[in-house]
Structure formats: structure tokens, C-alpha cells
PDB file of N, CA and C in Angstrom:
ATOM      1  N   MET Q   1      40.596  46.866   8.686  1.00 33.00           N
ATOM      2  CA  MET Q   1      40.254  46.464   7.349  1.00 33.00           C
ATOM      3  C   MET Q   1      39.270  45.302   7.426  1.00 33.00           C
ATOM      4  N   ARG Q   2      38.132  45.415   6.773  1.00 37.00           N
ATOM      5  CA  ARG Q   2      37.153  44.333   6.743  1.00 37.00           C
ATOM      6  C   ARG Q   2      37.443  43.419   5.582  1.00 37.00           C
ATOM      7  N   ARG Q   3      37.086  42.180   5.730  1.00 39.00           N
ATOM      8  CA  ARG Q   3      37.219  41.212   4.649  1.00 39.00           C
ATOM      9  C   ARG Q   3      35.863  40.574   4.407  1.00 39.00           C
ATOM     10  N   SER Q   4      35.678  40.070   3.207  1.00 42.00           N
ATOM     11  CA  SER Q   4      34.430  39.400   2.879  1.00 42.00           C
ATOM     12  C   SER Q   4      34.736  38.226   1.975  1.00 42.00           C
ATOM     13  N   ALA Q   5      33.731  37.441   1.685  1.00 47.00           N
ATOM     14  CA  ALA Q   5      33.915  36.271   0.838  1.00 47.00           C
ATOM     15  C   ALA Q   5      34.306  36.656  -0.583  1.00 47.00           C
ATOM     16  N   GLY Q   6      33.969  37.799  -1.029  1.00 59.00           N
ATOM     17  CA  GLY Q   6      34.292  38.228  -2.380  1.00 59.00           C
ATOM     18  C   GLY Q   6      33.610  39.546  -2.691  1.00 59.00           C
ATOM     19  N   GLY Q   7      33.812  40.034  -3.916  1.00 60.00           N
ATOM     20  CA  GLY Q   7      33.285  41.341  -4.290  1.00 60.00           C
ATOM     21  C   GLY Q   7      31.774  41.447  -4.171  1.00 60.00           C
ATOM     22  N   LEU Q   8      31.076  40.437  -4.669  1.00 58.00           N
ATOM     23  CA  LEU Q   8      29.618  40.477  -4.584  1.00 58.00           C
ATOM     24  C   LEU Q   8      29.170  40.397  -3.131  1.00 58.00           C
ATOM     25  N   GLY Q   9      29.951  39.729  -2.304  1.00 61.00           N
ATOM     26  CA  GLY Q   9      29.651  39.657  -0.879  1.00 61.00           C
ATOM     27  C   GLY Q   9      29.751  41.011  -0.192  1.00 61.00           C
ATOM     28  N   LEU Q  10      30.456  41.943  -0.798  1.00 59.00           N
ATOM     29  CA  LEU Q  10      30.522  43.310  -0.268  1.00 59.00           C
ATOM     30  C   LEU Q  10      29.466  44.207  -0.892  1.00 59.00           C
ATOM     31  N   ALA Q  11      29.191  44.010  -2.162  1.00 60.00           N
ATOM     32  CA  ALA Q  11      28.240  44.884  -2.847  1.00 60.00           C
ATOM     33  C   ALA Q  11      26.820  44.706  -2.307  1.00 60.00           C
ATOM     34  N   ALA Q  12      26.421  43.483  -2.016  1.00 58.00           N
ATOM     35  CA  ALA Q  12      25.065  43.239  -1.514  1.00 58.00           C
ATOM     36  C   ALA Q  12      24.814  43.912  -0.164  1.00 58.00           C
ATOM     37  N   PRO Q  13      25.717  43.786   0.825  1.00 58.00           N
ATOM     38  CA  PRO Q  13      25.489  44.499   2.085  1.00 58.00           C
ATOM     39  C   PRO Q  13      25.464  46.019   1.924  1.00 58.00           C
ATOM     40  N   ALA Q  14      26.150  46.534   0.916  1.00 55.00           N
ATOM     41  CA  ALA Q  14      26.116  47.983   0.684  1.00 55.00           C
ATOM     42  C   ALA Q  14      24.691  48.429   0.389  1.00 55.00           C
ATOM     43  N   ALA Q  15      23.981  47.621  -0.362  1.00 57.00           N
ATOM     44  CA  ALA Q  15      22.595  47.957  -0.689  1.00 57.00           C
ATOM     45  C   ALA Q  15      21.714  47.914   0.554  1.00 57.00           C
ATOM     46  N   THR Q  16      21.886  46.892   1.374  1.00 57.00           N
ATOM     47  CA  THR Q  16      21.046  46.795   2.570  1.00 57.00           C
ATOM     48  C   THR Q  16      21.438  47.834   3.607  1.00 57.00           C
ATOM     49  N   ARG Q  17      22.716  48.212   3.644  1.00 58.00           N
ATOM     50  CA  ARG Q  17      23.166  49.254   4.576  1.00 58.00           C
ATOM     51  C   ARG Q  17      22.440  50.564   4.301  1.00 58.00           C
ATOM     52  N   GLY Q  18      22.179  50.832   3.029  1.00 58.00           N
ATOM     53  CA  GLY Q  18      21.468  52.049   2.652  1.00 58.00           C
ATOM     54  C   GLY Q  18      19.961  51.856   2.616  1.00 58.00           C
ATOM     55  N   ARG Q  19      19.503  50.727   3.141  1.00 66.00           N
ATOM     56  CA  ARG Q  19      18.075  50.397   3.166  1.00 66.00           C
ATOM     57  C   ARG Q  19      17.474  50.433   1.759  1.00 66.00           C
ATOM     58  N   ILE Q  20      18.175  49.858   0.833  1.00 73.00           N
ATOM     59  CA  ILE Q  20      17.714  49.799  -0.552  1.00 73.00           C
ATOM     60  C   ILE Q  20      17.134  48.413  -0.793  1.00 73.00           C
ATOM     61  N   SER Q  21      15.886  48.371  -1.204  1.00 76.00           N
ATOM     62  CA  SER Q  21      15.243  47.082  -1.437  1.00 76.00           C
ATOM     63  C   SER Q  21      14.819  46.900  -2.892  1.00 76.00           C
ATOM     64  N   ASP Q  22      15.030  47.921  -3.719  1.00 83.00           N
ATOM     65  CA  ASP Q  22      14.568  47.854  -5.103  1.00 83.00           C
ATOM     66  C   ASP Q  22      15.701  47.748  -6.110  1.00 83.00           C
ATOM     67  N   GLY Q  23      16.906  47.435  -5.673  1.00 83.00           N
ATOM     68  CA  GLY Q  23      18.052  47.426  -6.573  1.00 83.00           C
ATOM     69  C   GLY Q  23      18.490  46.038  -6.993  1.00 83.00           C
ATOM     70  N   HIS Q  24      19.225  46.001  -8.094  1.00 87.00           N
ATOM     71  CA  HIS Q  24      19.824  44.779  -8.619  1.00 87.00           C
ATOM     72  C   HIS Q  24      21.319  45.028  -8.775  1.00 87.00           C
ATOM     73  N   ILE Q  25      22.125  44.059  -8.398  1.00 89.00           N
ATOM     74  CA  ILE Q  25      23.576  44.195  -8.510  1.00 89.00           C
ATOM     75  C   ILE Q  25      24.062  43.362  -9.688  1.00 89.00           C
ATOM     76  N   VAL Q  26      24.854  43.994 -10.552  1.00 91.00           N
ATOM     77  CA  VAL Q  26      25.465  43.292 -11.679  1.00 91.00           C
ATOM     78  C   VAL Q  26      26.955  43.614 -11.717  1.00 91.00           C
ATOM     79  N   ILE Q  27      27.718  42.717 -12.317  1.00 92.00           N
ATOM     80  CA  ILE Q  27      29.130  42.999 -12.574  1.00 92.00           C
ATOM     81  C   ILE Q  27      29.186  43.570 -13.981  1.00 92.00           C
ATOM     82  N   GLN Q  28      29.478  44.861 -14.080  1.00 94.00           N
ATOM     83  CA  GLN Q  28      29.495  45.542 -15.372  1.00 94.00           C
ATOM     84  C   GLN Q  28      30.752  45.204 -16.165  1.00 94.00           C
ATOM     85  N   ASP Q  29      31.863  45.083 -15.473  1.00 96.00           N
ATOM     86  CA  ASP Q  29      33.137  44.823 -16.136  1.00 96.00           C
ATOM     87  C   ASP Q  29      34.036  44.098 -15.151  1.00 96.00           C
ATOM     88  N   GLY Q  30      34.929  43.281 -15.655  1.00 96.00           N
ATOM     89  CA  GLY Q  30      35.852  42.600 -14.765  1.00 96.00           C
ATOM     90  C   GLY Q  30      37.084  42.100 -15.496  1.00 96.00           C
ATOM     91  N   GLN Q  31      38.175  42.058 -14.767  1.00 97.00           N
ATOM     92  CA  GLN Q  31      39.420  41.496 -15.276  1.00 97.00           C
ATOM     93  C   GLN Q  31      39.881  40.459 -14.259  1.00 97.00           C
ATOM     94  N   ILE Q  32      40.317  39.304 -14.774  1.00 96.00           N
ATOM     95  CA  ILE Q  32      40.739  38.236 -13.880  1.00 96.00           C
ATOM     96  C   ILE Q  32      42.059  37.652 -14.377  1.00 96.00           C
ATOM     97  N   SER Q  33      42.916  37.294 -13.431  1.00 97.00           N
ATOM     98  CA  SER Q  33      44.171  36.625 -13.784  1.00 97.00           C
ATOM     99  C   SER Q  33      44.374  35.456 -12.829  1.00 97.00           C
ATOM    100  N   TYR Q  34      45.092  34.446 -13.312  1.00 96.00           N
ATOM    101  CA  TYR Q  34      45.327  33.218 -12.561  1.00 96.00           C
ATOM    102  C   TYR Q  34      46.825  32.944 -12.477  1.00 96.00           C
ATOM    103  N   PRO Q  35      47.567  33.660 -11.628  1.00 96.00           N
ATOM    104  CA  PRO Q  35      49.014  33.476 -11.578  1.00 96.00           C
ATOM    105  C   PRO Q  35      49.476  32.149 -10.974  1.00 96.00           C
ATOM    106  N   LEU Q  36      48.669  31.516 -10.124  1.00 95.00           N
ATOM    107  CA  LEU Q  36      49.068  30.264  -9.472  1.00 95.00           C
ATOM    108  C   LEU Q  36      47.906  29.280  -9.440  1.00 95.00           C
ATOM    109  N   PRO Q  37      48.210  27.981  -9.458  1.00 93.00           N
ATOM    110  CA  PRO Q  37      47.134  26.999  -9.290  1.00 93.00           C
ATOM    111  C   PRO Q  37      46.704  26.911  -7.823  1.00 93.00           C
ATOM    112  N   VAL Q  38      45.476  26.501  -7.610  1.00 89.00           N
ATOM    113  CA  VAL Q  38      44.977  26.241  -6.252  1.00 89.00           C
ATOM    114  C   VAL Q  38      44.655  24.756  -6.184  1.00 89.00           C
ATOM    115  N   ARG Q  39      45.371  24.046  -5.321  1.00 90.00           N
ATOM    116  CA  ARG Q  39      45.197  22.594  -5.220  1.00 90.00           C
ATOM    117  C   ARG Q  39      44.570  22.165  -3.894  1.00 90.00           C
ATOM    118  N   THR Q  40      44.229  23.142  -3.072  1.00 91.00           N
ATOM    119  CA  THR Q  40      43.583  22.862  -1.789  1.00 91.00           C
ATOM    120  C   THR Q  40      42.362  23.761  -1.670  1.00 91.00           C
ATOM    121  N   ASP Q  41      41.739  23.771  -0.510  1.00 93.00           N
ATOM    122  CA  ASP Q  41      40.623  24.688  -0.291  1.00 93.00           C
ATOM    123  C   ASP Q  41      41.094  26.121  -0.510  1.00 93.00           C
ATOM    124  N   ALA Q  42      40.215  26.946  -1.047  1.00 93.00           N
ATOM    125  CA  ALA Q  42      40.570  28.328  -1.379  1.00 93.00           C
ATOM    126  C   ALA Q  42      39.824  29.309  -0.481  1.00 93.00           C
ATOM    127  N   ILE Q  43      40.424  30.481  -0.327  1.00 93.00           N
ATOM    128  CA  ILE Q  43      39.823  31.559   0.451  1.00 93.00           C
ATOM    129  C   ILE Q  43      39.760  32.796  -0.433  1.00 93.00           C
ATOM    130  N   ALA Q  44      38.557  33.380  -0.580  1.00 93.00           N
ATOM    131  CA  ALA Q  44      38.383  34.617  -1.350  1.00 93.00           C
ATOM    132  C   ALA Q  44      38.338  35.786  -0.375  1.00 93.00           C
ATOM    133  N   ARG Q  45      39.040  36.864  -0.740  1.00 92.00           N
ATOM    134  CA  ARG Q  45      39.083  38.063   0.107  1.00 92.00           C
ATOM    135  C   ARG Q  45      38.840  39.299  -0.759  1.00 92.00           C
ATOM    136  N   CYS Q  46      38.122  40.239  -0.171  1.00 90.00           N
ATOM    137  CA  CYS Q  46      37.881  41.515  -0.838  1.00 90.00           C
ATOM    138  C   CYS Q  46      37.966  42.608   0.214  1.00 90.00           C
ATOM    139  N   ASP Q  47      38.878  43.545   0.025  1.00 87.00           N
ATOM    140  CA  ASP Q  47      39.003  44.655   0.970  1.00 87.00           C
ATOM    141  C   ASP Q  47      37.801  45.580   0.838  1.00 87.00           C
ATOM    142  N   ALA Q  48      37.203  45.897   1.958  1.00 86.00           N
ATOM    143  CA  ALA Q  48      36.055  46.806   1.958  1.00 86.00           C
ATOM    144  C   ALA Q  48      36.537  48.246   1.796  1.00 86.00           C
ATOM    145  N   PRO Q  49      35.884  49.003   0.928  1.00 88.00           N
ATOM    146  CA  PRO Q  49      36.226  50.423   0.790  1.00 88.00           C
ATOM    147  C   PRO Q  49      35.910  51.192   2.076  1.00 88.00           C
ATOM    148  N   GLU Q  50      36.445  52.382   2.162  1.00 90.00           N
ATOM    149  CA  GLU Q  50      36.178  53.257   3.306  1.00 90.00           C
ATOM    150  C   GLU Q  50      34.679  53.556   3.398  1.00 90.00           C
ATOM    151  N   LEU Q  51      34.211  53.837   4.605  1.00 89.00           N
ATOM    152  CA  LEU Q  51      32.791  54.136   4.810  1.00 89.00           C
ATOM    153  C   LEU Q  51      32.322  55.330   3.984  1.00 89.00           C
ATOM    154  N   ALA Q  52      33.189  56.310   3.778  1.00 93.00           N
ATOM    155  CA  ALA Q  52      32.814  57.480   2.977  1.00 93.00           C
ATOM    156  C   ALA Q  52      32.465  57.068   1.542  1.00 93.00           C
ATOM    157  N   LEU Q  53      33.181  56.081   1.007  1.00 92.00           N
ATOM    158  CA  LEU Q  53      32.885  55.601  -0.346  1.00 92.00           C
ATOM    159  C   LEU Q  53      31.548  54.864  -0.374  1.00 92.00           C
ATOM    160  N   TRP Q  54      31.271  54.063   0.668  1.00 87.00           N
ATOM    161  CA  TRP Q  54      29.962  53.408   0.757  1.00 87.00           C
ATOM    162  C   TRP Q  54      28.857  54.456   0.772  1.00 87.00           C
ATOM    163  N   ASP Q  55      29.030  55.486   1.596  1.00 89.00           N
ATOM    164  CA  ASP Q  55      28.010  56.534   1.704  1.00 89.00           C
ATOM    165  C   ASP Q  55      27.785  57.228   0.365  1.00 89.00           C
ATOM    166  N   LYS Q  56      28.859  57.501  -0.360  1.00 93.00           N
ATOM    167  CA  LYS Q  56      28.743  58.126  -1.680  1.00 93.00           C
ATOM    168  C   LYS Q  56      28.011  57.190  -2.646  1.00 93.00           C
ATOM    169  N   PHE Q  57      28.328  55.904  -2.572  1.00 90.00           N
ATOM    170  CA  PHE Q  57      27.683  54.892  -3.404  1.00 90.00           C
ATOM    171  C   PHE Q  57      26.164  54.895  -3.177  1.00 90.00           C
ATOM    172  N   ILE Q  58      25.750  54.862  -1.918  1.00 89.00           N
ATOM    173  CA  ILE Q  58      24.328  54.847  -1.578  1.00 89.00           C
ATOM    174  C   ILE Q  58      23.653  56.157  -1.982  1.00 89.00           C
ATOM    175  N   THR Q  59      24.300  57.285  -1.710  1.00 91.00           N
ATOM    176  CA  THR Q  59      23.735  58.591  -2.072  1.00 91.00           C
ATOM    177  C   THR Q  59      23.544  58.697  -3.580  1.00 91.00           C
ATOM    178  N   THR Q  60      24.541  58.247  -4.341  1.00 94.00           N
ATOM    179  CA  THR Q  60      24.444  58.280  -5.803  1.00 94.00           C
ATOM    180  C   THR Q  60      23.280  57.422  -6.278  1.00 94.00           C
ATOM    181  N   TYR Q  61      23.140  56.230  -5.699  1.00 93.00           N
ATOM    182  CA  TYR Q  61      22.028  55.359  -6.086  1.00 93.00           C
ATOM    183  C   TYR Q  61      20.682  56.012  -5.778  1.00 93.00           C
ATOM    184  N   GLN Q  62      20.558  56.565  -4.598  1.00 91.00           N
ATOM    185  CA  GLN Q  62      19.289  57.180  -4.211  1.00 91.00           C
ATOM    186  C   GLN Q  62      18.941  58.367  -5.104  1.00 91.00           C
ATOM    187  N   ARG Q  63      19.957  59.080  -5.565  1.00 95.00           N
ATOM    188  CA  ARG Q  63      19.732  60.255  -6.408  1.00 95.00           C
ATOM    189  C   ARG Q  63      19.502  59.883  -7.870  1.00 95.00           C
ATOM    190  N   ARG Q  64      20.280  58.931  -8.384  1.00 96.00           N
ATOM    191  CA  ARG Q  64      20.272  58.645  -9.822  1.00 96.00           C
ATOM    192  C   ARG Q  64      19.683  57.290 -10.203  1.00 96.00           C
ATOM    193  N   GLY Q  65      19.479  56.424  -9.200  1.00 94.00           N
ATOM    194  CA  GLY Q  65      18.964  55.092  -9.507  1.00 94.00           C
ATOM    195  C   GLY Q  65      20.025  54.145 -10.015  1.00 94.00           C
ATOM    196  N   ARG Q  66      21.284  54.557  -9.900  1.00 95.00           N
ATOM    197  CA  ARG Q  66      22.401  53.735 -10.373  1.00 95.00           C
ATOM    198  C   ARG Q  66      23.675  54.203  -9.682  1.00 95.00           C
ATOM    199  N   ALA Q  67      24.501  53.253  -9.264  1.00 95.00           N
ATOM    200  CA  ALA Q  67      25.783  53.594  -8.645  1.00 95.00           C
ATOM    201  C   ALA Q  67      26.793  52.503  -8.976  1.00 95.00           C
ATOM    202  N   ARG Q  68      28.062  52.908  -9.085  1.00 95.00           N
ATOM    203  CA  ARG Q  68      29.148  51.975  -9.434  1.00 95.00           C
ATOM    204  C   ARG Q  68      30.214  51.972  -8.359  1.00 95.00           C
ATOM    205  N   MET Q  69      30.845  50.805  -8.220  1.00 93.00           N
ATOM    206  CA  MET Q  69      31.962  50.686  -7.292  1.00 93.00           C
ATOM    207  C   MET Q  69      32.910  49.608  -7.818  1.00 93.00           C
ATOM    208  N   THR Q  70      34.195  49.913  -7.805  1.00 94.00           N
ATOM    209  CA  THR Q  70      35.201  48.938  -8.199  1.00 94.00           C
ATOM    210  C   THR Q  70      35.721  48.233  -6.954  1.00 94.00           C
ATOM    211  N   LEU Q  71      35.732  46.901  -7.009  1.00 93.00           N
ATOM    212  CA  LEU Q  71      36.217  46.097  -5.893  1.00 93.00           C
ATOM    213  C   LEU Q  71      37.313  45.154  -6.376  1.00 93.00           C
ATOM    214  N   HIS Q  72      38.303  44.942  -5.525  1.00 94.00           N
ATOM    215  CA  HIS Q  72      39.434  44.063  -5.815  1.00 94.00           C
ATOM    216  C   HIS Q  72      39.309  42.812  -4.956  1.00 94.00           C
ATOM    217  N   THR Q  73      39.302  41.653  -5.598  1.00 94.00           N
ATOM    218  CA  THR Q  73      39.163  40.381  -4.900  1.00 94.00           C
ATOM    219  C   THR Q  73      40.363  39.506  -5.222  1.00 94.00           C
ATOM    220  N   SER Q  74      40.821  38.755  -4.230  1.00 95.00           N
ATOM    221  CA  SER Q  74      41.899  37.797  -4.470  1.00 95.00           C
ATOM    222  C   SER Q  74      41.518  36.458  -3.869  1.00 95.00           C
ATOM    223  N   ILE Q  75      42.067  35.411  -4.449  1.00 95.00           N
ATOM    224  CA  ILE Q  75      41.858  34.061  -3.938  1.00 95.00           C
ATOM    225  C   ILE Q  75      43.219  33.466  -3.636  1.00 95.00           C
ATOM    226  N   THR Q  76      43.340  32.907  -2.446  1.00 95.00           N
ATOM    227  CA  THR Q  76      44.564  32.230  -2.030  1.00 95.00           C
ATOM    228  C   THR Q  76      44.221  30.802  -1.642  1.00 95.00           C
ATOM    229  N   ALA Q  77      45.230  29.931  -1.686  1.00 92.00           N
ATOM    230  CA  ALA Q  77      45.050  28.595  -1.131  1.00 92.00           C
ATOM    231  C   ALA Q  77      44.949  28.750   0.379  1.00 92.00           C
ATOM    232  N   GLN Q  78      44.246  27.854   1.030  1.00 89.00           N
ATOM    233  CA  GLN Q  78      43.995  27.965   2.462  1.00 89.00           C
ATOM    234  C   GLN Q  78      45.283  28.086   3.275  1.00 89.00           C
ATOM    235  N   ASP Q  79      46.347  27.453   2.833  1.00 88.00           N
ATOM    236  CA  ASP Q  79      47.603  27.439   3.592  1.00 88.00           C
ATOM    237  C   ASP Q  79      48.649  28.403   3.040  1.00 88.00           C
ATOM    238  N   SER Q  80      48.219  29.423   2.294  1.00 91.00           N
ATOM    239  CA  SER Q  80      49.162  30.339   1.653  1.00 91.00           C
ATOM    240  C   SER Q  80      48.612  31.765   1.646  1.00 91.00           C
ATOM    241  N   GLU Q  81      49.512  32.730   1.573  1.00 89.00           N
ATOM    242  CA  GLU Q  81      49.119  34.134   1.405  1.00 89.00           C
ATOM    243  C   GLU Q  81      49.342  34.601  -0.032  1.00 89.00           C
ATOM    244  N   GLU Q  82      49.952  33.762  -0.864  1.00 94.00           N
ATOM    245  CA  GLU Q  82      50.201  34.130  -2.259  1.00 94.00           C
ATOM    246  C   GLU Q  82      48.890  34.126  -3.041  1.00 94.00           C
ATOM    247  N   GLN Q  83      48.682  35.171  -3.819  1.00 96.00           N
ATOM    248  CA  GLN Q  83      47.452  35.281  -4.598  1.00 96.00           C
ATOM    249  C   GLN Q  83      47.492  34.319  -5.780  1.00 96.00           C
ATOM    250  N   ALA Q  84      46.514  33.431  -5.826  1.00 96.00           N
ATOM    251  CA  ALA Q  84      46.401  32.486  -6.930  1.00 96.00           C
ATOM    252  C   ALA Q  84      45.474  33.028  -8.018  1.00 96.00           C
ATOM    253  N   VAL Q  85      44.519  33.838  -7.610  1.00 96.00           N
ATOM    254  CA  VAL Q  85      43.571  34.457  -8.538  1.00 96.00           C
ATOM    255  C   VAL Q  85      43.384  35.906  -8.115  1.00 96.00           C
ATOM    256  N   ARG Q  86      43.358  36.795  -9.104  1.00 97.00           N
ATOM    257  CA  ARG Q  86      43.085  38.214  -8.848  1.00 97.00           C
ATOM    258  C   ARG Q  86      41.920  38.635  -9.729  1.00 97.00           C
ATOM    259  N   PHE Q  87      40.958  39.316  -9.121  1.00 96.00           N
ATOM    260  CA  PHE Q  87      39.795  39.800  -9.861  1.00 96.00           C
ATOM    261  C   PHE Q  87      39.540  41.255  -9.490  1.00 96.00           C
ATOM    262  N   VAL Q  88      39.376  42.086 -10.506  1.00 96.00           N
ATOM    263  CA  VAL Q  88      38.968  43.477 -10.315  1.00 96.00           C
ATOM    264  C   VAL Q  88      37.658  43.630 -11.070  1.00 96.00           C
ATOM    265  N   GLY Q  89      36.614  43.993 -10.347  1.00 95.00           N
ATOM    266  CA  GLY Q  89      35.306  44.100 -10.974  1.00 95.00           C
ATOM    267  C   GLY Q  89      34.626  45.415 -10.671  1.00 95.00           C
ATOM    268  N   GLN Q  90      33.900  45.906 -11.667  1.00 95.00           N
ATOM    269  CA  GLN Q  90      33.084  47.101 -11.459  1.00 95.00           C
ATOM    270  C   GLN Q  90      31.649  46.618 -11.242  1.00 95.00           C
ATOM    271  N   PHE Q  91      31.170  46.809 -10.014  1.00 93.00           N
ATOM    272  CA  PHE Q  91      29.835  46.384  -9.629  1.00 93.00           C
ATOM    273  C   PHE Q  91      28.885  47.567  -9.754  1.00 93.00           C
ATOM    274  N   VAL Q  92      27.703  47.300 -10.296  1.00 94.00           N
ATOM    275  CA  VAL Q  92      26.707  48.351 -10.489  1.00 94.00           C
ATOM    276  C   VAL Q  92      25.424  47.942  -9.772  1.00 94.00           C
ATOM    277  N   LEU Q  93      24.919  48.863  -8.983  1.00 92.00           N
ATOM    278  CA  LEU Q  93      23.610  48.710  -8.350  1.00 92.00           C
ATOM    279  C   LEU Q  93      22.653  49.588  -9.142  1.00 92.00           C
ATOM    280  N   HIS Q  94      21.577  48.983  -9.674  1.00 92.00           N
ATOM    281  CA  HIS Q  94      20.623  49.773 -10.465  1.00 92.00           C
ATOM    282  C   HIS Q  94      19.197  49.335 -10.170  1.00 92.00           C
ATOM    283  N   ARG Q  95      18.277  50.202 -10.524  1.00 90.00           N
ATOM    284  CA  ARG Q  95      16.847  49.890 -10.340  1.00 90.00           C
ATOM    285  C   ARG Q  95      16.367  49.018 -11.459  1.00 90.00           C
TER     286      ARG Q  95
END
């Protein structure tokens, strides 16, 4: 399982992986919750989707000029595994 700094940190490499240089990434929709406070340094994590999903994302963009992917991001305090912030966002790559 790969981890990244956050959802946008995964969406941008997806574009470069497909050798796309003419796209723009936006967050089309998102939901966020804050179940716990963070009083120390925080760590953002986003699970990378399977490679097949990345490939479909790039193929869709190349064919239609637009592709969507939902990514789940969580933030924990540096010394904890409990999720303090949860974010689910739909990222769109478009021309």
C-alpha cells in the first residue's frame, strides 16, 4: 500500500504518470469531518488506488479530456494512529 501527503499529492503524480502535461486538477466535491483535535504535528495519509484504476483514469482522460477519481485522506497526530480528520474528495483532471 502506498501512502502520500494527501489526496492532491496522489492526483498530481497520476497525471505525470500518464505523461499528461495539459491537464488541471480540481477538487470537484469533498466531505470533511473533524472527530478529534490535533495538538501536535500532523501527518496526512491517502491510500493509493490500485494501478488498474490509475490506468483507467489516464485512459479516460486521454479519450475524453476529463477523468474523475475519489480519494480518501486522513490526518492523524504524529504520535497517534487515531484519525483526527477525515476527507473524501472527488478529484477531476481536465483540459
